[in-house]
Amino acid sequence: QVQLVESGGGSVQAGGSLRLACVASRYIACTAWFRQAPGQEREGVAASGQGTTFFADSVKGRFNVSRGNAKRTTYLHLSSLKPEDTAMYYCAAKFPFGSPCPRGDHTAAYTYWGQGTQVTVSS
């Protein structure tokens, strides 16, 4: 059993930046970020693990991911934010079990989920 807790969301103006954090109760190699706006389907934003990375076209070049020194923390760096980035952001993770980590656009591939943190971007 793995627990994930997100933090770092908030309200910013267009062009601003945020850093979201996902703290896992234990190390887990495959992590991803999803987001969901009201009335919209959940979409994969970014994924990272075991040398693989994925970014959605809508955020490529603006978002980045990194690991904390303790490795139980995954960061999502959001920059050049746009109003359309407004959504609830969720951290997800799974153990690779010797397989490559999945892309971040497949919700069903991930076993564990955080409760989400709200990001609101105003113009």
mmCIF file of N, CA and C in Angstrom:
data_model
loop_
_atom_site.group_PDB
_atom_site.id
_atom_site.type_symbol
_atom_site.label_atom_id
_atom_site.label_comp_id
_atom_site.label_asym_id
_atom_site.label_seq_id
_atom_site.Cartn_x
_atom_site.Cartn_y
_atom_site.Cartn_z
ATOM 1 N N GLN A 1 0.838 -1.178 0.000
ATOM 2 C CA GLN A 1 0.000 0.000 0.000
ATOM 3 C C GLN A 1 0.884 1.242 0.000
ATOM 4 N N VAL A 2 0.570 2.188 -0.879
ATOM 5 C CA VAL A 2 1.308 3.427 -1.002
ATOM 6 C C VAL A 2 0.334 4.594 -0.916
ATOM 7 N N GLN A 3 0.678 5.573 -0.106
ATOM 8 C CA GLN A 3 -0.112 6.791 -0.011
ATOM 9 C C GLN A 3 0.625 7.922 -0.709
ATOM 10 N N LEU A 4 -0.115 8.733 -1.449
ATOM 11 C CA LEU A 4 0.432 9.879 -2.156
ATOM 12 C C LEU A 4 -0.271 11.138 -1.678
ATOM 13 N N VAL A 5 0.500 12.181 -1.411
ATOM 14 C CA VAL A 5 -0.048 13.447 -0.953
ATOM 15 C C VAL A 5 0.524 14.567 -1.806
ATOM 16 N N GLU A 6 -0.360 15.306 -2.484
ATOM 17 C CA GLU A 6 0.056 16.435 -3.300
ATOM 18 C C GLU A 6 -0.025 17.738 -2.511
ATOM 19 N N SER A 7 0.796 18.692 -2.921
ATOM 20 C CA SER A 7 0.754 20.025 -2.356
ATOM 21 C C SER A 7 1.332 21.003 -3.371
ATOM 22 N N GLY A 8 1.192 22.281 -3.098
ATOM 23 C CA GLY A 8 1.803 23.304 -3.929
ATOM 24 C C GLY A 8 0.870 24.023 -4.873
ATOM 25 N N GLY A 9 -0.376 23.605 -4.946
ATOM 26 C CA GLY A 9 -1.327 24.286 -5.807
ATOM 27 C C GLY A 9 -1.665 25.666 -5.278
ATOM 28 N N GLY A 10 -2.300 26.448 -6.116
ATOM 29 C CA GLY A 10 -2.683 27.788 -5.733
ATOM 30 C C GLY A 10 -3.184 28.575 -6.914
ATOM 31 N N SER A 11 -3.347 29.861 -6.711
ATOM 32 C CA SER A 11 -3.821 30.771 -7.746
ATOM 33 C C SER A 11 -2.688 31.672 -8.197
ATOM 34 N N VAL A 12 -2.485 31.736 -9.505
ATOM 35 C CA VAL A 12 -1.445 32.570 -10.082
ATOM 36 C C VAL A 12 -1.984 33.265 -11.315
ATOM 37 N N GLN A 13 -1.313 34.320 -11.718
ATOM 38 C CA GLN A 13 -1.661 35.006 -12.950
ATOM 39 C C GLN A 13 -0.991 34.341 -14.139
ATOM 40 N N ALA A 14 -1.565 34.525 -15.302
ATOM 41 C CA ALA A 14 -0.991 33.977 -16.520
ATOM 42 C C ALA A 14 0.469 34.377 -16.650
ATOM 43 N N GLY A 15 1.288 33.411 -17.047
ATOM 44 C CA GLY A 15 2.716 33.642 -17.156
ATOM 45 C C GLY A 15 3.491 33.287 -15.907
ATOM 46 N N GLY A 16 2.791 33.020 -14.828
ATOM 47 C CA GLY A 16 3.435 32.684 -13.576
ATOM 48 C C GLY A 16 3.865 31.232 -13.502
ATOM 49 N N SER A 17 4.407 30.864 -12.346
ATOM 50 C CA SER A 17 4.950 29.524 -12.142
ATOM 51 C C SER A 17 4.489 28.952 -10.814
ATOM 52 N N LEU A 18 4.452 27.637 -10.757
ATOM 53 C CA LEU A 18 4.162 26.903 -9.537
ATOM 54 C C LEU A 18 5.008 25.641 -9.510
ATOM 55 N N ARG A 19 5.244 25.124 -8.321
ATOM 56 C CA ARG A 19 5.877 23.832 -8.163
ATOM 57 C C ARG A 19 4.993 22.954 -7.304
ATOM 58 N N LEU A 20 4.502 21.886 -7.891
ATOM 59 C CA LEU A 20 3.689 20.932 -7.172
ATOM 60 C C LEU A 20 4.570 19.805 -6.651
ATOM 61 N N ALA A 21 4.237 19.286 -5.490
ATOM 62 C CA ALA A 21 4.984 18.194 -4.894
ATOM 63 C C ALA A 21 4.070 17.010 -4.638
ATOM 64 N N CYS A 22 4.596 15.841 -4.837
ATOM 65 C CA CYS A 22 3.905 14.596 -4.529
ATOM 66 C C CYS A 22 4.813 13.781 -3.629
ATOM 67 N N VAL A 23 4.391 13.571 -2.398
ATOM 68 C CA VAL A 23 5.174 12.809 -1.436
ATOM 69 C C VAL A 23 4.558 11.430 -1.274
ATOM 70 N N ALA A 24 5.343 10.413 -1.543
ATOM 71 C CA ALA A 24 4.889 9.039 -1.416
ATOM 72 C C ALA A 24 5.323 8.456 -0.079
ATOM 73 N N SER A 25 4.518 7.564 0.457
ATOM 74 C CA SER A 25 4.839 6.940 1.726
ATOM 75 C C SER A 25 6.013 5.979 1.620
ATOM 76 N N ARG A 26 6.350 5.590 0.417
ATOM 77 C CA ARG A 26 7.516 4.772 0.152
ATOM 78 C C ARG A 26 7.980 5.043 -1.260
ATOM 79 N N TYR A 27 9.209 4.695 -1.554
ATOM 80 C CA TYR A 27 9.722 4.922 -2.897
ATOM 81 C C TYR A 27 8.955 4.100 -3.911
ATOM 82 N N ILE A 28 8.588 4.751 -5.012
ATOM 83 C CA ILE A 28 7.907 4.081 -6.102
ATOM 84 C C ILE A 28 8.446 4.681 -7.391
ATOM 85 N N ALA A 29 8.862 3.829 -8.308
ATOM 86 C CA ALA A 29 9.674 4.276 -9.432
ATOM 87 C C ALA A 29 8.902 5.059 -10.482
ATOM 88 N N CYS A 30 7.682 4.639 -10.778
ATOM 89 C CA CYS A 30 6.919 5.249 -11.854
ATOM 90 C C CYS A 30 5.922 6.251 -11.284
ATOM 91 N N THR A 31 6.075 7.489 -11.670
ATOM 92 C CA THR A 31 5.164 8.528 -11.209
ATOM 93 C C THR A 31 4.649 9.333 -12.398
ATOM 94 N N ALA A 32 3.488 9.921 -12.228
ATOM 95 C CA ALA A 32 2.880 10.695 -13.294
ATOM 96 C C ALA A 32 1.982 11.765 -12.700
ATOM 97 N N TRP A 33 1.671 12.723 -13.525
ATOM 98 C CA TRP A 33 0.745 13.779 -13.155
ATOM 99 C C TRP A 33 -0.390 13.837 -14.163
ATOM 100 N N PHE A 34 -1.602 13.932 -13.649
ATOM 101 C CA PHE A 34 -2.799 14.105 -14.448
ATOM 102 C C PHE A 34 -3.504 15.372 -13.997
ATOM 103 N N ARG A 35 -4.393 15.867 -14.837
ATOM 104 C CA ARG A 35 -5.197 17.001 -14.442
ATOM 105 C C ARG A 35 -6.609 16.843 -14.990
ATOM 106 N N GLN A 36 -7.543 17.470 -14.304
ATOM 107 C CA GLN A 36 -8.930 17.401 -14.715
ATOM 108 C C GLN A 36 -9.633 18.704 -14.368
ATOM 109 N N ALA A 37 -10.207 19.320 -15.374
ATOM 110 C CA ALA A 37 -10.997 20.520 -15.195
ATOM 111 C C ALA A 37 -12.470 20.136 -15.144
ATOM 112 N N PRO A 38 -13.306 20.959 -14.521
ATOM 113 C CA PRO A 38 -14.734 20.647 -14.457
ATOM 114 C C PRO A 38 -15.324 20.411 -15.835
ATOM 115 N N GLY A 39 -16.059 19.320 -15.976
ATOM 116 C CA GLY A 39 -16.680 18.991 -17.243
ATOM 117 C C GLY A 39 -15.747 18.391 -18.273
ATOM 118 N N GLN A 40 -14.492 18.187 -17.918
ATOM 119 C CA GLN A 40 -13.506 17.648 -18.841
ATOM 120 C C GLN A 40 -13.029 16.276 -18.381
ATOM 121 N N GLU A 41 -12.529 15.495 -19.319
ATOM 122 C CA GLU A 41 -11.944 14.209 -18.979
ATOM 123 C C GLU A 41 -10.561 14.415 -18.385
ATOM 124 N N ARG A 42 -10.157 13.483 -17.535
ATOM 125 C CA ARG A 42 -8.827 13.535 -16.967
ATOM 126 C C ARG A 42 -7.794 13.287 -18.055
ATOM 127 N N GLU A 43 -6.749 14.101 -18.081
ATOM 128 C CA GLU A 43 -5.717 13.963 -19.088
ATOM 129 C C GLU A 43 -4.346 13.826 -18.441
ATOM 130 N N GLY A 44 -3.499 13.044 -19.071
ATOM 131 C CA GLY A 44 -2.139 12.904 -18.608
ATOM 132 C C GLY A 44 -1.332 14.136 -18.948
ATOM 133 N N VAL A 45 -0.561 14.626 -18.004
ATOM 134 C CA VAL A 45 0.259 15.812 -18.176
ATOM 135 C C VAL A 45 1.722 15.450 -18.331
ATOM 136 N N ALA A 46 2.226 14.621 -17.437
ATOM 137 C CA ALA A 46 3.635 14.262 -17.454
ATOM 138 C C ALA A 46 3.830 12.935 -16.752
ATOM 139 N N ALA A 47 4.888 12.237 -17.124
ATOM 140 C CA ALA A 47 5.241 10.981 -16.481
ATOM 141 C C ALA A 47 6.749 10.834 -16.496
ATOM 142 N N SER A 48 7.273 10.155 -15.491
ATOM 143 C CA SER A 48 8.717 9.979 -15.397
ATOM 144 C C SER A 48 9.035 8.747 -14.567
ATOM 145 N N GLY A 49 10.112 8.077 -14.953
ATOM 146 C CA GLY A 49 10.585 6.928 -14.201
ATOM 147 C C GLY A 49 11.457 6.020 -15.042
ATOM 148 N N GLN A 50 12.528 5.529 -14.431
ATOM 149 C CA GLN A 50 13.438 4.587 -15.089
ATOM 150 C C GLN A 50 13.942 5.106 -16.433
ATOM 151 N N GLY A 51 14.262 6.372 -16.478
ATOM 152 C CA GLY A 51 14.828 6.969 -17.667
ATOM 153 C C GLY A 51 13.839 7.400 -18.723
ATOM 154 N N THR A 52 12.560 7.218 -18.483
ATOM 155 C CA THR A 52 11.535 7.601 -19.452
ATOM 156 C C THR A 52 10.843 8.871 -19.004
ATOM 157 N N THR A 53 10.420 9.664 -19.970
ATOM 158 C CA THR A 53 9.658 10.877 -19.694
ATOM 159 C C THR A 53 8.555 11.029 -20.723
ATOM 160 N N PHE A 54 7.504 11.693 -20.312
ATOM 161 C CA PHE A 54 6.399 11.996 -21.207
ATOM 162 C C PHE A 54 5.802 13.330 -20.799
ATOM 163 N N PHE A 55 5.517 14.157 -21.778
ATOM 164 C CA PHE A 55 4.802 15.397 -21.551
ATOM 165 C C PHE A 55 3.722 15.534 -22.608
ATOM 166 N N ALA A 56 2.568 15.957 -22.172
ATOM 167 C CA ALA A 56 1.501 16.232 -23.115
ATOM 168 C C ALA A 56 1.901 17.388 -24.016
ATOM 169 N N ASP A 57 1.423 17.351 -25.246
ATOM 170 C CA ASP A 57 1.758 18.413 -26.189
ATOM 171 C C ASP A 57 1.356 19.788 -25.666
ATOM 172 N N SER A 58 0.280 19.841 -24.914
ATOM 173 C CA SER A 58 -0.224 21.108 -24.425
ATOM 174 C C SER A 58 0.681 21.763 -23.378
ATOM 175 N N VAL A 59 1.576 20.986 -22.763
ATOM 176 C CA VAL A 59 2.441 21.523 -21.720
ATOM 177 C C VAL A 59 3.914 21.387 -22.049
ATOM 178 N N LYS A 60 4.241 20.746 -23.151
ATOM 179 C CA LYS A 60 5.634 20.511 -23.515
ATOM 180 C C LYS A 60 6.384 21.834 -23.632
ATOM 181 N N GLY A 61 7.550 21.883 -23.009
ATOM 182 C CA GLY A 61 8.348 23.094 -23.003
ATOM 183 C C GLY A 61 8.018 24.046 -21.879
ATOM 184 N N ARG A 62 6.917 23.816 -21.184
ATOM 185 C CA ARG A 62 6.509 24.673 -20.079
ATOM 186 C C ARG A 62 6.538 23.959 -18.731
ATOM 187 N N PHE A 63 6.316 22.651 -18.741
ATOM 188 C CA PHE A 63 6.313 21.870 -17.507
ATOM 189 C C PHE A 63 7.539 20.969 -17.459
ATOM 190 N N ASN A 64 7.963 20.626 -16.258
ATOM 191 C CA ASN A 64 9.067 19.705 -16.085
ATOM 192 C C ASN A 64 8.841 18.893 -14.813
ATOM 193 N N VAL A 65 9.532 17.769 -14.697
ATOM 194 C CA VAL A 65 9.420 16.927 -13.519
ATOM 195 C C VAL A 65 10.803 16.683 -12.945
ATOM 196 N N SER A 66 10.857 16.438 -11.644
ATOM 197 C CA SER A 66 12.112 16.138 -10.978
ATOM 198 C C SER A 66 11.828 15.334 -9.719
ATOM 199 N N ARG A 67 12.894 14.755 -9.152
ATOM 200 C CA ARG A 67 12.798 14.005 -7.904
ATOM 201 C C ARG A 67 13.519 14.747 -6.804
ATOM 202 N N GLY A 68 12.985 14.677 -5.615
ATOM 203 C CA GLY A 68 13.677 15.203 -4.461
ATOM 204 C C GLY A 68 14.828 14.307 -4.067
ATOM 205 N N ASN A 69 15.690 14.828 -3.200
ATOM 206 C CA ASN A 69 16.851 14.048 -2.774
ATOM 207 C C ASN A 69 16.462 12.752 -2.074
ATOM 208 N N ALA A 70 15.350 12.761 -1.384
ATOM 209 C CA ALA A 70 14.887 11.571 -0.678
ATOM 210 C C ALA A 70 14.227 10.554 -1.592
ATOM 211 N N LYS A 71 13.982 10.919 -2.833
ATOM 212 C CA LYS A 71 13.405 10.071 -3.870
ATOM 213 C C LYS A 71 11.939 9.726 -3.656
ATOM 214 N N ARG A 72 11.396 9.994 -2.483
ATOM 215 C CA ARG A 72 9.978 9.751 -2.255
ATOM 216 C C ARG A 72 9.125 10.933 -2.702
ATOM 217 N N THR A 73 9.762 12.016 -3.111
ATOM 218 C CA THR A 73 9.054 13.210 -3.541
ATOM 219 C C THR A 73 9.263 13.446 -5.026
ATOM 220 N N THR A 74 8.180 13.653 -5.731
ATOM 221 C CA THR A 74 8.210 13.994 -7.145
ATOM 222 C C THR A 74 7.658 15.405 -7.310
ATOM 223 N N TYR A 75 8.342 16.217 -8.094
ATOM 224 C CA TYR A 75 7.926 17.589 -8.324
ATOM 225 C C TYR A 75 7.456 17.768 -9.757
ATOM 226 N N LEU A 76 6.419 18.552 -9.912
ATOM 227 C CA LEU A 76 5.972 19.007 -11.217
ATOM 228 C C LEU A 76 6.162 20.519 -11.255
ATOM 229 N N HIS A 77 7.018 20.969 -12.153
ATOM 230 C CA HIS A 77 7.318 22.384 -12.300
ATOM 231 C C HIS A 77 6.459 22.951 -13.419
ATOM 232 N N LEU A 78 5.629 23.901 -13.083
ATOM 233 C CA LEU A 78 4.741 24.530 -14.043
ATOM 234 C C LEU A 78 5.200 25.962 -14.275
ATOM 235 N N SER A 79 5.460 26.314 -15.511
ATOM 236 C CA SER A 79 5.874 27.663 -15.847
ATOM 237 C C SER A 79 5.097 28.153 -17.059
ATOM 238 N N SER A 80 5.188 29.455 -17.292
ATOM 239 C CA SER A 80 4.444 30.076 -18.395
ATOM 240 C C SER A 80 2.992 29.636 -18.388
ATOM 241 N N LEU A 81 2.399 29.684 -17.221
ATOM 242 C CA LEU A 81 1.052 29.154 -17.045
ATOM 243 C C LEU A 81 0.023 29.951 -17.830
ATOM 244 N N LYS A 82 -0.957 29.219 -18.322
ATOM 245 C CA LYS A 82 -2.050 29.781 -19.102
ATOM 246 C C LYS A 82 -3.370 29.493 -18.395
ATOM 247 N N PRO A 83 -4.392 30.287 -18.653
ATOM 248 C CA PRO A 83 -5.689 30.016 -18.035
ATOM 249 C C PRO A 83 -6.196 28.604 -18.310
ATOM 250 N N GLU A 84 -5.897 28.055 -19.473
ATOM 251 C CA GLU A 84 -6.342 26.705 -19.793
ATOM 252 C C GLU A 84 -5.624 25.625 -18.995
ATOM 253 N N ASP A 85 -4.604 25.986 -18.229
ATOM 254 C CA ASP A 85 -3.952 25.049 -17.329
ATOM 255 C C ASP A 85 -4.726 24.874 -16.029
ATOM 256 N N THR A 86 -5.745 25.667 -15.823
ATOM 257 C CA THR A 86 -6.545 25.583 -14.610
ATOM 258 C C THR A 86 -7.209 24.216 -14.507
ATOM 259 N N ALA A 87 -6.969 23.518 -13.409
ATOM 260 C CA ALA A 87 -7.501 22.172 -13.219
ATOM 261 C C ALA A 87 -7.098 21.665 -11.842
ATOM 262 N N MET A 88 -7.688 20.542 -11.460
ATOM 263 C CA MET A 88 -7.211 19.798 -10.318
ATOM 264 C C MET A 88 -6.094 18.888 -10.818
ATOM 265 N N TYR A 89 -4.953 18.956 -10.182
ATOM 266 C CA TYR A 89 -3.800 18.155 -10.578
ATOM 267 C C TYR A 89 -3.617 16.989 -9.622
ATOM 268 N N TYR A 90 -3.450 15.804 -10.184
ATOM 269 C CA TYR A 90 -3.336 14.578 -9.408
ATOM 270 C C TYR A 90 -1.996 13.908 -9.649
ATOM 271 N N CYS A 91 -1.412 13.408 -8.600
ATOM 272 C CA CYS A 91 -0.226 12.574 -8.673
ATOM 273 C C CYS A 91 -0.645 11.120 -8.731
ATOM 274 N N ALA A 92 0.027 10.340 -9.556
ATOM 275 C CA ALA A 92 -0.243 8.920 -9.671
ATOM 276 C C ALA A 92 1.073 8.161 -9.711
ATOM 277 N N ALA A 93 1.029 6.891 -9.325
ATOM 278 C CA ALA A 93 2.257 6.102 -9.290
ATOM 279 C C ALA A 93 1.953 4.621 -9.410
ATOM 280 N N LYS A 94 2.977 3.890 -9.794
ATOM 281 C CA LYS A 94 2.893 2.434 -9.842
ATOM 282 C C LYS A 94 4.284 1.842 -9.743
ATOM 283 N N PHE A 95 4.368 0.622 -9.295
ATOM 284 C CA PHE A 95 5.634 -0.100 -9.311
ATOM 285 C C PHE A 95 5.855 -0.678 -10.700
ATOM 286 N N PRO A 96 7.058 -0.589 -11.233
ATOM 287 C CA PRO A 96 7.297 -1.062 -12.607
ATOM 288 C C PRO A 96 7.313 -2.575 -12.760
ATOM 289 N N PHE A 97 7.681 -3.305 -11.716
ATOM 290 C CA PHE A 97 7.770 -4.771 -11.769
ATOM 291 C C PHE A 97 8.597 -5.245 -12.961
ATOM 292 N N GLY A 98 9.707 -4.558 -13.195
ATOM 293 C CA GLY A 98 10.610 -4.934 -14.259
ATOM 294 C C GLY A 98 10.230 -4.461 -15.643
ATOM 295 N N SER A 99 9.124 -3.760 -15.780
ATOM 296 C CA SER A 99 8.670 -3.257 -17.064
ATOM 297 C C SER A 99 8.894 -1.752 -17.143
ATOM 298 N N PRO A 100 8.929 -1.208 -18.363
ATOM 299 C CA PRO A 100 9.058 0.248 -18.485
ATOM 300 C C PRO A 100 7.872 0.967 -17.848
ATOM 301 N N CYS A 101 8.103 2.155 -17.362
ATOM 302 C CA CYS A 101 7.016 2.934 -16.805
ATOM 303 C C CYS A 101 6.063 3.354 -17.910
ATOM 304 N N PRO A 102 4.775 3.391 -17.616
ATOM 305 C CA PRO A 102 3.798 3.761 -18.642
ATOM 306 C C PRO A 102 3.820 5.248 -18.938
ATOM 307 N N ARG A 103 3.222 5.603 -20.078
ATOM 308 C CA ARG A 103 3.036 7.010 -20.406
ATOM 309 C C ARG A 103 2.024 7.613 -19.462
ATOM 310 N N GLY A 104 2.071 8.896 -19.338
ATOM 311 C CA GLY A 104 1.190 9.585 -18.411
ATOM 312 C C GLY A 104 -0.202 9.877 -18.926
ATOM 313 N N ASP A 105 -0.562 9.330 -20.079
ATOM 314 C CA ASP A 105 -1.883 9.575 -20.651
ATOM 315 C C ASP A 105 -2.805 8.370 -20.554
ATOM 316 N N HIS A 106 -2.470 7.410 -19.700
ATOM 317 C CA HIS A 106 -3.298 6.228 -19.511
ATOM 318 C C HIS A 106 -3.608 6.078 -18.023
ATOM 319 N N THR A 107 -4.769 6.544 -17.634
ATOM 320 C CA THR A 107 -5.163 6.538 -16.237
ATOM 321 C C THR A 107 -5.142 5.144 -15.631
ATOM 322 N N ALA A 108 -5.615 4.153 -16.378
ATOM 323 C CA ALA A 108 -5.749 2.800 -15.855
ATOM 324 C C ALA A 108 -4.413 2.147 -15.551
ATOM 325 N N ALA A 109 -3.330 2.679 -16.072
ATOM 326 C CA ALA A 109 -2.023 2.079 -15.854
ATOM 327 C C ALA A 109 -1.487 2.321 -14.450
ATOM 328 N N TYR A 110 -2.043 3.270 -13.733
ATOM 329 C CA TYR A 110 -1.510 3.679 -12.439
ATOM 330 C C TYR A 110 -2.319 3.117 -11.283
ATOM 331 N N THR A 111 -1.606 2.623 -10.295
ATOM 332 C CA THR A 111 -2.213 1.918 -9.177
ATOM 333 C C THR A 111 -2.623 2.841 -8.036
ATOM 334 N N TYR A 112 -1.796 3.831 -7.750
ATOM 335 C CA TYR A 112 -2.005 4.694 -6.601
ATOM 336 C C TYR A 112 -2.240 6.126 -7.037
ATOM 337 N N TRP A 113 -3.097 6.814 -6.297
ATOM 338 C CA TRP A 113 -3.482 8.181 -6.636
ATOM 339 C C TRP A 113 -3.541 9.058 -5.398
ATOM 340 N N GLY A 114 -3.145 10.307 -5.564
ATOM 341 C CA GLY A 114 -3.300 11.284 -4.514
ATOM 342 C C GLY A 114 -4.669 11.929 -4.575
ATOM 343 N N GLN A 115 -4.913 12.836 -3.641
ATOM 344 C CA GLN A 115 -6.226 13.472 -3.544
ATOM 345 C C GLN A 115 -6.374 14.682 -4.453
ATOM 346 N N GLY A 116 -5.288 15.173 -5.001
ATOM 347 C CA GLY A 116 -5.319 16.299 -5.912
ATOM 348 C C GLY A 116 -5.008 17.623 -5.247
ATOM 349 N N THR A 117 -4.502 18.553 -6.045
ATOM 350 C CA THR A 117 -4.253 19.916 -5.599
ATOM 351 C C THR A 117 -4.696 20.861 -6.709
ATOM 352 N N GLN A 118 -5.404 21.913 -6.341
ATOM 353 C CA GLN A 118 -6.020 22.796 -7.315
ATOM 354 C C GLN A 118 -5.032 23.842 -7.824
ATOM 355 N N VAL A 119 -4.995 23.998 -9.138
ATOM 356 C CA VAL A 119 -4.220 25.055 -9.784
ATOM 357 C C VAL A 119 -5.187 25.953 -10.541
ATOM 358 N N THR A 120 -5.152 27.232 -10.255
ATOM 359 C CA THR A 120 -6.012 28.198 -10.918
ATOM 360 C C THR A 120 -5.149 29.301 -11.516
ATOM 361 N N VAL A 121 -5.307 29.519 -12.810
ATOM 362 C CA VAL A 121 -4.527 30.529 -13.521
ATOM 363 C C VAL A 121 -5.481 31.582 -14.059
ATOM 364 N N SER A 122 -5.277 32.804 -13.670
ATOM 365 C CA SER A 122 -6.127 33.904 -14.102
ATOM 366 C C SER A 122 -5.415 34.742 -15.156
ATOM 367 N N SER A 123 -6.191 35.374 -16.011
ATOM 368 C CA SER A 123 -5.636 36.221 -17.049
ATOM 369 C C SER A 123 -5.671 37.677 -16.647
#
